[in-house]
PDB file of C-alpha atoms and ligand atoms in Angstrom:
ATOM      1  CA  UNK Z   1       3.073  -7.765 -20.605  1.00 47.00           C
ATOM      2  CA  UNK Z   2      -0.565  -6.445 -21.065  1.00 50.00           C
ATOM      3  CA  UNK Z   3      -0.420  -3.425 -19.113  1.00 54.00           C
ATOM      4  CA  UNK Z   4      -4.377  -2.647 -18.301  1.00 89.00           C
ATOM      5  CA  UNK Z   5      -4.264  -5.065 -15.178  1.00 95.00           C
ATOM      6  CA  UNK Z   6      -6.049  -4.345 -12.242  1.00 97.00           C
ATOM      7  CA  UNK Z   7      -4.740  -5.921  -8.911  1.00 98.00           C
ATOM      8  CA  UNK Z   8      -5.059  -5.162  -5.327  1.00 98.00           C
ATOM      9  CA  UNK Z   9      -1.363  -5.703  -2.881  1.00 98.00           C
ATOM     10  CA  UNK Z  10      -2.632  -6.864   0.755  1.00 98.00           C
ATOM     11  CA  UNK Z  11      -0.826  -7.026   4.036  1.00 98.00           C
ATOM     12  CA  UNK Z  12      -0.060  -5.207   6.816  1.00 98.00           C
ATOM     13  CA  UNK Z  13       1.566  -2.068   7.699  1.00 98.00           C
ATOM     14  CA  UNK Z  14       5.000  -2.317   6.632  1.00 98.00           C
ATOM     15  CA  UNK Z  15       5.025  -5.349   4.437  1.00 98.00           C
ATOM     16  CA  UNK Z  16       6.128  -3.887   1.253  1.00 98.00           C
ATOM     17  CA  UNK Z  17       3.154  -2.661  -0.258  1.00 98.00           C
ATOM     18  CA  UNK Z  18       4.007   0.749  -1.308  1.00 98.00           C
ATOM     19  CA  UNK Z  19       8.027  -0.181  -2.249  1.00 98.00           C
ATOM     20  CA  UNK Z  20       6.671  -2.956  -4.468  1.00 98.00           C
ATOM     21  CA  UNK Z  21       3.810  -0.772  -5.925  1.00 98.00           C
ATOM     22  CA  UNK Z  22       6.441   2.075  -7.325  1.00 97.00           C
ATOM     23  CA  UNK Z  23       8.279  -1.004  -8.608  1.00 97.00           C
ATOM     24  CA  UNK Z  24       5.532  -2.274 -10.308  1.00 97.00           C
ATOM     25  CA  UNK Z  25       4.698   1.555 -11.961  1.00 96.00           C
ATOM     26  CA  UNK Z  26       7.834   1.966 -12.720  1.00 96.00           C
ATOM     27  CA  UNK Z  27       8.070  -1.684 -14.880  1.00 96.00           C
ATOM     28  CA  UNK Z  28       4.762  -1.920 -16.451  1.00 95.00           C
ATOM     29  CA  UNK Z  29       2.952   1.848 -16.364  1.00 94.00           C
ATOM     30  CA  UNK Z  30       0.201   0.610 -14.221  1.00 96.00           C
ATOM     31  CA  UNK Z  31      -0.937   3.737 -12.234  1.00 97.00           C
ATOM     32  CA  UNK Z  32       0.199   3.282  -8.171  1.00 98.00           C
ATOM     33  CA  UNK Z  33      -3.140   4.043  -6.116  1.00 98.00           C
ATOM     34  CA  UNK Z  34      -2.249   4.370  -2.603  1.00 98.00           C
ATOM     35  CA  UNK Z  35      -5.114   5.502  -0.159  1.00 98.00           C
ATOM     36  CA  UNK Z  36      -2.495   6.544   2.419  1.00 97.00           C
ATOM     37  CA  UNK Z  37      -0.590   8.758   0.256  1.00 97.00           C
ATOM     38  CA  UNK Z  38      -4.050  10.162  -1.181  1.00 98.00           C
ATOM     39  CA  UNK Z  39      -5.355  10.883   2.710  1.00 98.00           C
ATOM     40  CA  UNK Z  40      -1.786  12.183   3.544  1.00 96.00           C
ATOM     41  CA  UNK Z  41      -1.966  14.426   0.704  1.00 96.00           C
ATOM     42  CA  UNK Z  42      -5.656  15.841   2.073  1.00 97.00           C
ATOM     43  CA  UNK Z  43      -4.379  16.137   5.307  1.00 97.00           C
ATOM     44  CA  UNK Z  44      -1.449  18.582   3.911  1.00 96.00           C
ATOM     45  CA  UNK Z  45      -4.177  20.716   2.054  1.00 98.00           C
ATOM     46  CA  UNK Z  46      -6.306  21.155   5.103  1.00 98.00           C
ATOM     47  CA  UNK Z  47      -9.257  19.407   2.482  1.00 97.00           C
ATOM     48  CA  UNK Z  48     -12.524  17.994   4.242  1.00 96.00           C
ATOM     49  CA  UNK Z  49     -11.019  14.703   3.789  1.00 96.00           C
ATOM     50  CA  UNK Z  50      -7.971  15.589   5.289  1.00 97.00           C
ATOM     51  CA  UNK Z  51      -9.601  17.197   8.471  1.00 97.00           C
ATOM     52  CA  UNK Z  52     -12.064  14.064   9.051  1.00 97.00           C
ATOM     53  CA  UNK Z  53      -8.849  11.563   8.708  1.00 98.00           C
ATOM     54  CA  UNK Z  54      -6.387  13.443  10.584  1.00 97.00           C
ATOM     55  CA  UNK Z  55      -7.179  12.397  13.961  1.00 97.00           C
ATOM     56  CA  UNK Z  56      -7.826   9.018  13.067  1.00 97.00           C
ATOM     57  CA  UNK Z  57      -4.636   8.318  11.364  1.00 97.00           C
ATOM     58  CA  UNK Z  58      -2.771   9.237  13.826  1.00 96.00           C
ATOM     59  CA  UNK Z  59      -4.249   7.195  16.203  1.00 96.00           C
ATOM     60  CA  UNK Z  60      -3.328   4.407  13.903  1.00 97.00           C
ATOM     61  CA  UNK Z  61      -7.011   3.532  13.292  1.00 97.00           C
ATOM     62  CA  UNK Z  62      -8.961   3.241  10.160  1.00 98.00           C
ATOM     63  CA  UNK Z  63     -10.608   5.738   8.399  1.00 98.00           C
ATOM     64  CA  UNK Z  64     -14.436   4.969   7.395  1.00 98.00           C
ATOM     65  CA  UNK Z  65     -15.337   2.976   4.375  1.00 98.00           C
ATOM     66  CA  UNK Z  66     -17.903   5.929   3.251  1.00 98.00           C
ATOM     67  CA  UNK Z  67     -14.756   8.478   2.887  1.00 97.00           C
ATOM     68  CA  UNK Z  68     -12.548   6.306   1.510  1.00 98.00           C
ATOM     69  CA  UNK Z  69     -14.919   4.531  -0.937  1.00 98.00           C
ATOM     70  CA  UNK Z  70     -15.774   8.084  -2.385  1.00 97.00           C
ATOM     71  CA  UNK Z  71     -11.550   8.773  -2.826  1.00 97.00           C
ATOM     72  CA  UNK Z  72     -11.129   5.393  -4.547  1.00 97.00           C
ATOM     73  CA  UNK Z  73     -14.455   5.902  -6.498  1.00 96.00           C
ATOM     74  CA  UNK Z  74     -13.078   9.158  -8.087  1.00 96.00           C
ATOM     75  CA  UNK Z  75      -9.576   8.303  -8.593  1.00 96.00           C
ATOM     76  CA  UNK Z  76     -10.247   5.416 -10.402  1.00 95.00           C
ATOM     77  CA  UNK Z  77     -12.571   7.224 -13.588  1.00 93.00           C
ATOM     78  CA  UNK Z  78      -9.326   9.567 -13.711  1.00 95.00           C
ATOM     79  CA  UNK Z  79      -7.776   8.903 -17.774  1.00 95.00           C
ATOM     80  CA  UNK Z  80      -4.528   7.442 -16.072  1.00 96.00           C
ATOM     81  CA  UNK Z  81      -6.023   4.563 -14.512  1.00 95.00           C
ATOM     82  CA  UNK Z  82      -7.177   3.070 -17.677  1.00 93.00           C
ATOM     83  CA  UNK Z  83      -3.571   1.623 -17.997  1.00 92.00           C
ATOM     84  CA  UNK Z  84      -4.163  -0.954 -14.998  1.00 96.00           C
ATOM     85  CA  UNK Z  85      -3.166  -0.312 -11.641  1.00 97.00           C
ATOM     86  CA  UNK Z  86      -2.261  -1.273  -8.670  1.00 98.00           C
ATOM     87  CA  UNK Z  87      -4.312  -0.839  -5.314  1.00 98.00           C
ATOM     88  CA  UNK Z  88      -2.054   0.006  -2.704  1.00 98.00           C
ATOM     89  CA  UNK Z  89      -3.890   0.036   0.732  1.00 98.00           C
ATOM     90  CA  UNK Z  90      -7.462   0.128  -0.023  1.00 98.00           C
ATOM     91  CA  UNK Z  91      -9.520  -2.280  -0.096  1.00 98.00           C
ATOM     92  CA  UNK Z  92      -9.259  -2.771   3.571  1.00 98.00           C
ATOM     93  CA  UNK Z  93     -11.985  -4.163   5.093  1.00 98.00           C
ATOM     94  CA  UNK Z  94     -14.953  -6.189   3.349  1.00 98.00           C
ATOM     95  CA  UNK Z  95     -17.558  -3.369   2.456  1.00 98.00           C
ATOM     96  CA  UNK Z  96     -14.382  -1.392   0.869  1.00 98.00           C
ATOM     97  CA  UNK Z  97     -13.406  -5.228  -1.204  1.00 98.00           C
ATOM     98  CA  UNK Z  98     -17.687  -5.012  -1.976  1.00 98.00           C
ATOM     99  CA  UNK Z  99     -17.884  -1.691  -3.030  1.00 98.00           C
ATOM    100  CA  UNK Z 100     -14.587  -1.717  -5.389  1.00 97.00           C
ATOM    101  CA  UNK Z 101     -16.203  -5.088  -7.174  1.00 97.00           C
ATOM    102  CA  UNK Z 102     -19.327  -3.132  -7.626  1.00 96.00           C
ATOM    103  CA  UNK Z 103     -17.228   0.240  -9.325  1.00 95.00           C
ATOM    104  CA  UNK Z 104     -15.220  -2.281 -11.756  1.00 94.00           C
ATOM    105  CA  UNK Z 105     -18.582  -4.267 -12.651  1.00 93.00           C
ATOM    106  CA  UNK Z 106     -20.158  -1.178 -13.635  1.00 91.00           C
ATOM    107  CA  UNK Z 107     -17.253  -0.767 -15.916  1.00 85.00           C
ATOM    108  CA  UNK Z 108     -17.003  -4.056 -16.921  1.00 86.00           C
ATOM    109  CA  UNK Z 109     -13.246  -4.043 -15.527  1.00 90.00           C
ATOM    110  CA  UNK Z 110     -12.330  -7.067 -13.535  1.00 90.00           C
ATOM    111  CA  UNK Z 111     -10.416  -7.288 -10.971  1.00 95.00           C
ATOM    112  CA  UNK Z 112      -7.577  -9.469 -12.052  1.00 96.00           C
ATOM    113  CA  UNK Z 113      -5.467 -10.711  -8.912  1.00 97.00           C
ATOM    114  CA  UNK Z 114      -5.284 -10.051  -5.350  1.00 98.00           C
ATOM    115  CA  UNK Z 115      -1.568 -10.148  -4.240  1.00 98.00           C
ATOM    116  CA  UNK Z 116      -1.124 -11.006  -0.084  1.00 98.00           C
ATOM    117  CA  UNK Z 117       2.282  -9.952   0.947  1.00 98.00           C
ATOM    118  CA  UNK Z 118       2.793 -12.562   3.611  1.00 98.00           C
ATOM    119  CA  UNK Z 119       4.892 -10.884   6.450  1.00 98.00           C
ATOM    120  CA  UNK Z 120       4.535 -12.229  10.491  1.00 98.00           C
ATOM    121  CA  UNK Z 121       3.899  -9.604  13.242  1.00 97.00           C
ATOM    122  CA  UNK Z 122       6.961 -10.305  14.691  1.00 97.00           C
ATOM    123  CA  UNK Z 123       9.114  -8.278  11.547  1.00 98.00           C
ATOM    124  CA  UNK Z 124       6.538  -5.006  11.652  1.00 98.00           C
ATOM    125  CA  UNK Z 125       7.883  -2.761  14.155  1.00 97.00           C
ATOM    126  CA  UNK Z 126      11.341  -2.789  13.114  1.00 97.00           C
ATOM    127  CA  UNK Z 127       9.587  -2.800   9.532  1.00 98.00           C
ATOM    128  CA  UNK Z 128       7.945   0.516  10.830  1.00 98.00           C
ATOM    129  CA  UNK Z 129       9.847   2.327  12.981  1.00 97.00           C
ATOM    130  CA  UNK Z 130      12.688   2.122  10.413  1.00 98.00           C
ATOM    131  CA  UNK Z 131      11.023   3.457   7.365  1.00 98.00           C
ATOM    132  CA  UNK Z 132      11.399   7.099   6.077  1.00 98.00           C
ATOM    133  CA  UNK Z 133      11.017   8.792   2.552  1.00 97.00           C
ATOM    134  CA  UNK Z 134      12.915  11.546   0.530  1.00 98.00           C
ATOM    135  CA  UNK Z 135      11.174  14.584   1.646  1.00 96.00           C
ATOM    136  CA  UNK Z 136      11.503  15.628  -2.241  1.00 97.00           C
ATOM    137  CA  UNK Z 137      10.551  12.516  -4.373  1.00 95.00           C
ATOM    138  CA  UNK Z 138       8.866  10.411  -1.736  1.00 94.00           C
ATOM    139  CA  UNK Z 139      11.422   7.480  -2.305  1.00 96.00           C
ATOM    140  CA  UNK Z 140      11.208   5.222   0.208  1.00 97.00           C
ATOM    141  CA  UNK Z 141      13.704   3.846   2.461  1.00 98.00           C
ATOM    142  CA  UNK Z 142      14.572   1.807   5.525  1.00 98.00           C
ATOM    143  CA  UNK Z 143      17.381   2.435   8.505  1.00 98.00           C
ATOM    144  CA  UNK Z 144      18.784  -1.126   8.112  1.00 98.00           C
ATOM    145  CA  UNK Z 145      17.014  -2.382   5.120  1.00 98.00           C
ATOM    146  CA  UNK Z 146      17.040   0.011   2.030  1.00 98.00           C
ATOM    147  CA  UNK Z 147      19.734   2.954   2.924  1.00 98.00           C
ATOM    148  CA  UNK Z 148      20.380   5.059   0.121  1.00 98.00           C
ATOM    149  CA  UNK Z 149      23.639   4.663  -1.753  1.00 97.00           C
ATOM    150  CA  UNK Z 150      25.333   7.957   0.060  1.00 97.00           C
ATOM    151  CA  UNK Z 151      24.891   8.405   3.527  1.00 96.00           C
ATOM    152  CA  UNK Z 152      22.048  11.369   3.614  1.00 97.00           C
ATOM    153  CA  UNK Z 153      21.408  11.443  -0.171  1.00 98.00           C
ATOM    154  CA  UNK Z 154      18.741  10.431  -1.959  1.00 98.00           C
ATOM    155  CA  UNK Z 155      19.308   8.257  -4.735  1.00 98.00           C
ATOM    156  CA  UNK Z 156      16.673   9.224  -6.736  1.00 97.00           C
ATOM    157  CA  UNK Z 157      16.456  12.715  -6.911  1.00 98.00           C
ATOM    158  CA  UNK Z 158      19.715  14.031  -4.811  1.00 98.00           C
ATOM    159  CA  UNK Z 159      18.041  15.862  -2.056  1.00 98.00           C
ATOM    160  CA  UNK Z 160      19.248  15.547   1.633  1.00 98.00           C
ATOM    161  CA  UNK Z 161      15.929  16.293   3.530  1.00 98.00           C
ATOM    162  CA  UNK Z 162      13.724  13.378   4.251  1.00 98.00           C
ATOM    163  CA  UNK Z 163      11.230  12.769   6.748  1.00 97.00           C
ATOM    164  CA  UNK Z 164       9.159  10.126   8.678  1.00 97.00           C
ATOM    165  CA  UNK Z 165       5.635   9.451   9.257  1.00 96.00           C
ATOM    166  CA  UNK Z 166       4.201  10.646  12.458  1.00 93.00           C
ATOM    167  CA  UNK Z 167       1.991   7.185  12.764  1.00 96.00           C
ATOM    168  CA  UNK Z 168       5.370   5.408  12.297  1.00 97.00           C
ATOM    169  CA  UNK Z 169       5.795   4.974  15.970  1.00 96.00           C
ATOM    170  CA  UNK Z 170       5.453   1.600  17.916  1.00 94.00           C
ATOM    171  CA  UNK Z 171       2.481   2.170  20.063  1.00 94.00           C
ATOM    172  CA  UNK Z 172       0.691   3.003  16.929  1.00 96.00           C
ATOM    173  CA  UNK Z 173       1.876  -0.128  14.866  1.00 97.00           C
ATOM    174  CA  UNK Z 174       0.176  -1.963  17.634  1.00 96.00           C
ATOM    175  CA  UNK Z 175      -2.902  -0.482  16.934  1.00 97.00           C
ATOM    176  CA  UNK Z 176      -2.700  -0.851  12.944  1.00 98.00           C
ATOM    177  CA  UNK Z 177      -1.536  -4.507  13.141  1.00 98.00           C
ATOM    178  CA  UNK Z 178      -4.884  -5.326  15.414  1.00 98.00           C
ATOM    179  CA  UNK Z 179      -6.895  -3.295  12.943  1.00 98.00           C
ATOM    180  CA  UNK Z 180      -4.897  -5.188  10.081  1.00 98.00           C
ATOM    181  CA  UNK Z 181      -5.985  -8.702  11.969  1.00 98.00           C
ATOM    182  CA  UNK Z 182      -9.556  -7.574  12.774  1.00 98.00           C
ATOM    183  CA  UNK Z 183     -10.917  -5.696  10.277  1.00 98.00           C
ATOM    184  CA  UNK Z 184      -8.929  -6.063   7.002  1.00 98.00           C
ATOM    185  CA  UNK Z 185      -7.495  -9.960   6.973  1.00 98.00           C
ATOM    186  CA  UNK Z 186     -10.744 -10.922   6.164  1.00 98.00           C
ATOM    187  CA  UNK Z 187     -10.301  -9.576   2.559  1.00 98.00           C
ATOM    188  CA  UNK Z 188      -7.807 -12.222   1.987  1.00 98.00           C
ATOM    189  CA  UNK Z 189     -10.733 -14.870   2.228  1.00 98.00           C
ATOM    190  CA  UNK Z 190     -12.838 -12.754   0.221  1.00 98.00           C
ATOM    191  CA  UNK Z 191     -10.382 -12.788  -2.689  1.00 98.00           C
ATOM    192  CA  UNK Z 192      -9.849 -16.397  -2.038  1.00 98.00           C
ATOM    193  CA  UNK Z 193     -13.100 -17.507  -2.600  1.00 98.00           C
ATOM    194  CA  UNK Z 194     -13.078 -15.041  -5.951  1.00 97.00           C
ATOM    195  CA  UNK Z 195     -10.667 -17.341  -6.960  1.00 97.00           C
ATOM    196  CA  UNK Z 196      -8.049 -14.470  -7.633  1.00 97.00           C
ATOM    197  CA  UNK Z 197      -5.846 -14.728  -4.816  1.00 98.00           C
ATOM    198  CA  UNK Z 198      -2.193 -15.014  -4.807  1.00 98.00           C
ATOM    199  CA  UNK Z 199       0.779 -15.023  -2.360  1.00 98.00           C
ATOM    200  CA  UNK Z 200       4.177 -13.609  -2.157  1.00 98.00           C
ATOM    201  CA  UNK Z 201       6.527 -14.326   0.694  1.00 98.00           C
ATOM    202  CA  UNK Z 202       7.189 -10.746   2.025  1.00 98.00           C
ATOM    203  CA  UNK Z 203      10.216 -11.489   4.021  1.00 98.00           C
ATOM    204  CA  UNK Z 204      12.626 -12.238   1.317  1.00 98.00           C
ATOM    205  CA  UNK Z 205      14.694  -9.225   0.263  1.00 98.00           C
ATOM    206  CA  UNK Z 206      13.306  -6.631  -1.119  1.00 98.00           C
ATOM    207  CA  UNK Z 207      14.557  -7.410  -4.868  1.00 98.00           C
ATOM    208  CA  UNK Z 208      13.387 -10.791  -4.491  1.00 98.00           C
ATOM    209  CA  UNK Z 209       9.766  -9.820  -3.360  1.00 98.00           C
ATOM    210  CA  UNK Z 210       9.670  -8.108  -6.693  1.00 98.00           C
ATOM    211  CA  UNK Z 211      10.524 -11.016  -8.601  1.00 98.00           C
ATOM    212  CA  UNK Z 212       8.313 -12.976  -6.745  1.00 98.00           C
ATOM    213  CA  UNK Z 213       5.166 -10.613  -7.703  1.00 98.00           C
ATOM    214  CA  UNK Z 214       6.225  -9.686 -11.268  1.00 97.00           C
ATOM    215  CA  UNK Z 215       5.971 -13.663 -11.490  1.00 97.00           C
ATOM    216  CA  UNK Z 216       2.557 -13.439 -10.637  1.00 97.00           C
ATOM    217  CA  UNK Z 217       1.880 -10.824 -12.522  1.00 97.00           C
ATOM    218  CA  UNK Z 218       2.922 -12.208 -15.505  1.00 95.00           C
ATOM    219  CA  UNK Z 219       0.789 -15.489 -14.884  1.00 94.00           C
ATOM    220  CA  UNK Z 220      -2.442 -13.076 -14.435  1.00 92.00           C
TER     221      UNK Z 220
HETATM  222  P1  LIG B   1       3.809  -0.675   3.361  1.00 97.56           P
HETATM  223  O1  LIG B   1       3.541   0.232   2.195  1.00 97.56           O
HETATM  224  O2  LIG B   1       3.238  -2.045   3.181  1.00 97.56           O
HETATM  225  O3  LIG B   1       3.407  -0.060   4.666  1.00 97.56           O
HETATM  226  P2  LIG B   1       6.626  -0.090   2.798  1.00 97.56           P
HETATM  227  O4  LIG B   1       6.770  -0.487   1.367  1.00 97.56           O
HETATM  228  O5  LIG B   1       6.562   1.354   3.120  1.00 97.56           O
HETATM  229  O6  LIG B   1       5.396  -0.888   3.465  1.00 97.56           O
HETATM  230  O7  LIG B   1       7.835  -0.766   3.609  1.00 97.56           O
HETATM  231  C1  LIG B   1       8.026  -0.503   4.995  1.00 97.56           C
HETATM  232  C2  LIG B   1       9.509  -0.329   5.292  1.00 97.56           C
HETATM  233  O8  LIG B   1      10.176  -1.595   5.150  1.00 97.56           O
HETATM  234  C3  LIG B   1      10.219   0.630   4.337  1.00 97.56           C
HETATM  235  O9  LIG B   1      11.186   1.358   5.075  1.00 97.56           O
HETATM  236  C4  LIG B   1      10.888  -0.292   3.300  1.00 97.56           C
HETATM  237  O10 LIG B   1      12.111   0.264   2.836  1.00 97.56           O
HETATM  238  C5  LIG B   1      11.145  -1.554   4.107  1.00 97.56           C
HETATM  239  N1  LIG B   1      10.938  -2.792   3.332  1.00 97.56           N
HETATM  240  C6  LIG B   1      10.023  -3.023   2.366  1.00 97.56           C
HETATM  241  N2  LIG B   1      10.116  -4.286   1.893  1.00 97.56           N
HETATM  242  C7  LIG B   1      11.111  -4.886   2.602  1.00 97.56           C
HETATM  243  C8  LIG B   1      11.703  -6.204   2.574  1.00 97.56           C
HETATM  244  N3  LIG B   1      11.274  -7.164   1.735  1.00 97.56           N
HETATM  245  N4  LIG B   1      12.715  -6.451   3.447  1.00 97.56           N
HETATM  246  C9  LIG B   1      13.157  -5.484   4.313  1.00 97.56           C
HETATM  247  N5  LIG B   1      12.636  -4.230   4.361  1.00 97.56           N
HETATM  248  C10 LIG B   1      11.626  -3.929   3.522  1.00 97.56           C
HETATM  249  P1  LIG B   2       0.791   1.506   5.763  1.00 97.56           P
HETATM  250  O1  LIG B   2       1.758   1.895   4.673  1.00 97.56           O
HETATM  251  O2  LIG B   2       1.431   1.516   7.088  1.00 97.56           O
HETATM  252  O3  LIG B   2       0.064   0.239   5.450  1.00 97.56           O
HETATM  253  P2  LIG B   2      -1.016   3.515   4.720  1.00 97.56           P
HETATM  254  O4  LIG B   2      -0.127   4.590   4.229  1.00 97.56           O
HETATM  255  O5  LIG B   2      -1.589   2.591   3.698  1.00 97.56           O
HETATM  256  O6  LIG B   2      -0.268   2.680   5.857  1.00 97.56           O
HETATM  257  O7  LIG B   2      -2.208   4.129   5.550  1.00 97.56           O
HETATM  258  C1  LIG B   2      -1.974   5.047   6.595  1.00 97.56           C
HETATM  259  C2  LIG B   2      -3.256   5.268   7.376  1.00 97.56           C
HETATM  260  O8  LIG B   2      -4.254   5.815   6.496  1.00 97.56           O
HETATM  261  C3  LIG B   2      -3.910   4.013   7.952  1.00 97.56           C
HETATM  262  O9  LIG B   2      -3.380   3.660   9.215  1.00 97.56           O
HETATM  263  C4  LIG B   2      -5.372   4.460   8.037  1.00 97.56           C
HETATM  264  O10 LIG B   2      -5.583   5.327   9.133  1.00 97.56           O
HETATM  265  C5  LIG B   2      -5.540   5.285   6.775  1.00 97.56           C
HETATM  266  N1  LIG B   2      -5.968   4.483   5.608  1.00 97.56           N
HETATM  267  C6  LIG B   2      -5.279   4.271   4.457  1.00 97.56           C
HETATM  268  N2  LIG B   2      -5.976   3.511   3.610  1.00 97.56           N
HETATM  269  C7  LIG B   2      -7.148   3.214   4.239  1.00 97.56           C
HETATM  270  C8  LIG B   2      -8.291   2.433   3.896  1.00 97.56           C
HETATM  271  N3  LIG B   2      -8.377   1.800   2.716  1.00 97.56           N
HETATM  272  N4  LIG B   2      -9.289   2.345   4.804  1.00 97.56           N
HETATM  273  C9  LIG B   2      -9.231   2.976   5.993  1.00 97.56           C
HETATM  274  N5  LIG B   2      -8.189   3.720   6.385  1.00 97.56           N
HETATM  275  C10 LIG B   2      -7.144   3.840   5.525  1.00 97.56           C
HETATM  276 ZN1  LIG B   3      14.423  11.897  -3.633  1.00 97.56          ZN
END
């Protein structure tokens, strides 16, 4: 499979986006950029990034296209990102899908498929409130959906500490699915109309999802 594809994974909190995305890296070597783990990460330093999103994360709202626009702008001219890769979270809302057309035409880098996740509201919270990562490797799992192989063991790395997101509550899933609805749907229309769009049925298991996308990426 040519590897130097650019695509963008939409849908809401919980979906699948970042599970599929280290799925994706892992099969192909296109580079994982995920805007959540990149604020997360400036929140942990103390950065100026991290101080201006704090707040806002954690209320569950969005952070403002200026910051994030200048993240994306500089991750992308990093070396590793001229194997594809796969946008993870951003864009999400229109001026963010504007902007990243306007970064890849000046580098004469199309875009080359917008993947929606499709998941109803109805499977988020349990989605959400049952998600939690390897404190080491940052493997993801799921209460019900994705346990690890041993009870309290990761499977990737063998560490026993993991930990959960402190926006991974339900009041604040409320809050990101209305932001999700309001704010970044509308970048499914956009994507649409670029004639790019694909979707994947997000509430098949989690192996199947995979298939599903690595179909689509293959067609791409
Ligand atoms: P996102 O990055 O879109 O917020 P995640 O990939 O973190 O979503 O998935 C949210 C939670 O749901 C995680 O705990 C993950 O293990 C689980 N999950 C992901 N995809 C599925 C699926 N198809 N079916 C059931 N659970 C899933
Ligand atoms: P999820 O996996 O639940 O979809 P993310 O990890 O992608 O969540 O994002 C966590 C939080 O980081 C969001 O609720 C939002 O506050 C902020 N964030 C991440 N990406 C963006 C973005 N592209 N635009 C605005 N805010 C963002
Ligand atoms: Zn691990």
């Amino acid at each position: 499979m040519n590897a130097t594809k650019r695509i963008v994974l939409i849908g809401p909190p919980g979906c699948g986006k970042g599970t599929q995305a280290k799925r994706i890296e892992e099969a192909t070597g296109m580079v994982q950029l995920s805007t959540g783990d990149m604020l997360r990460a400036a929140v942990a330093a103390g950065s100026p990034i991290g101080l201006k999103a704090k707040a806002v994360m954690e209320a569950g709202q969005l952070v403002s296209d200026d910051l994030i626009i200048g993240m994306v702008a500089d991750r992308i001219k990093q070396p590793d990102c001229a194997k594809g890769f796969i946008l993870d979270g951003f864009p999400r809302s229109i001026p963010q899908a504007e902007a990243l057309a306007r970064m890849l035409a000046e580098n004469q880098q199309p875009m080359n498929g917008a993947i929606e996740i499709r998941v109803p509201d109805q499977f988020i919270v349990e989605r959400i409130t049952g998600r939690y990562t390897c404190a080491k490797c940052g493997a993801g799992y799921h209460d019900k959906f994705q346990k690890p192989k041993q009870d309290g063991v990761c499977d990737k790395c063998g560490a026993s500490e993991f930990s959960r997101r402190k926006d991974d509550n339900e009041e604040t899933v409320r809050t990101r699915l209305g932001a999700y609805h309001d704010v970044t749907a509308p970048i499914v229309g956009f994507y649409e109309k670029g004639g790019i769009l694909k979707v994947v049925d997000g509430t098949q298991a989690i192996d199947d999802v995979t298939k599903s996308i690595m179909g689509v990426l293959g067609s791409l």
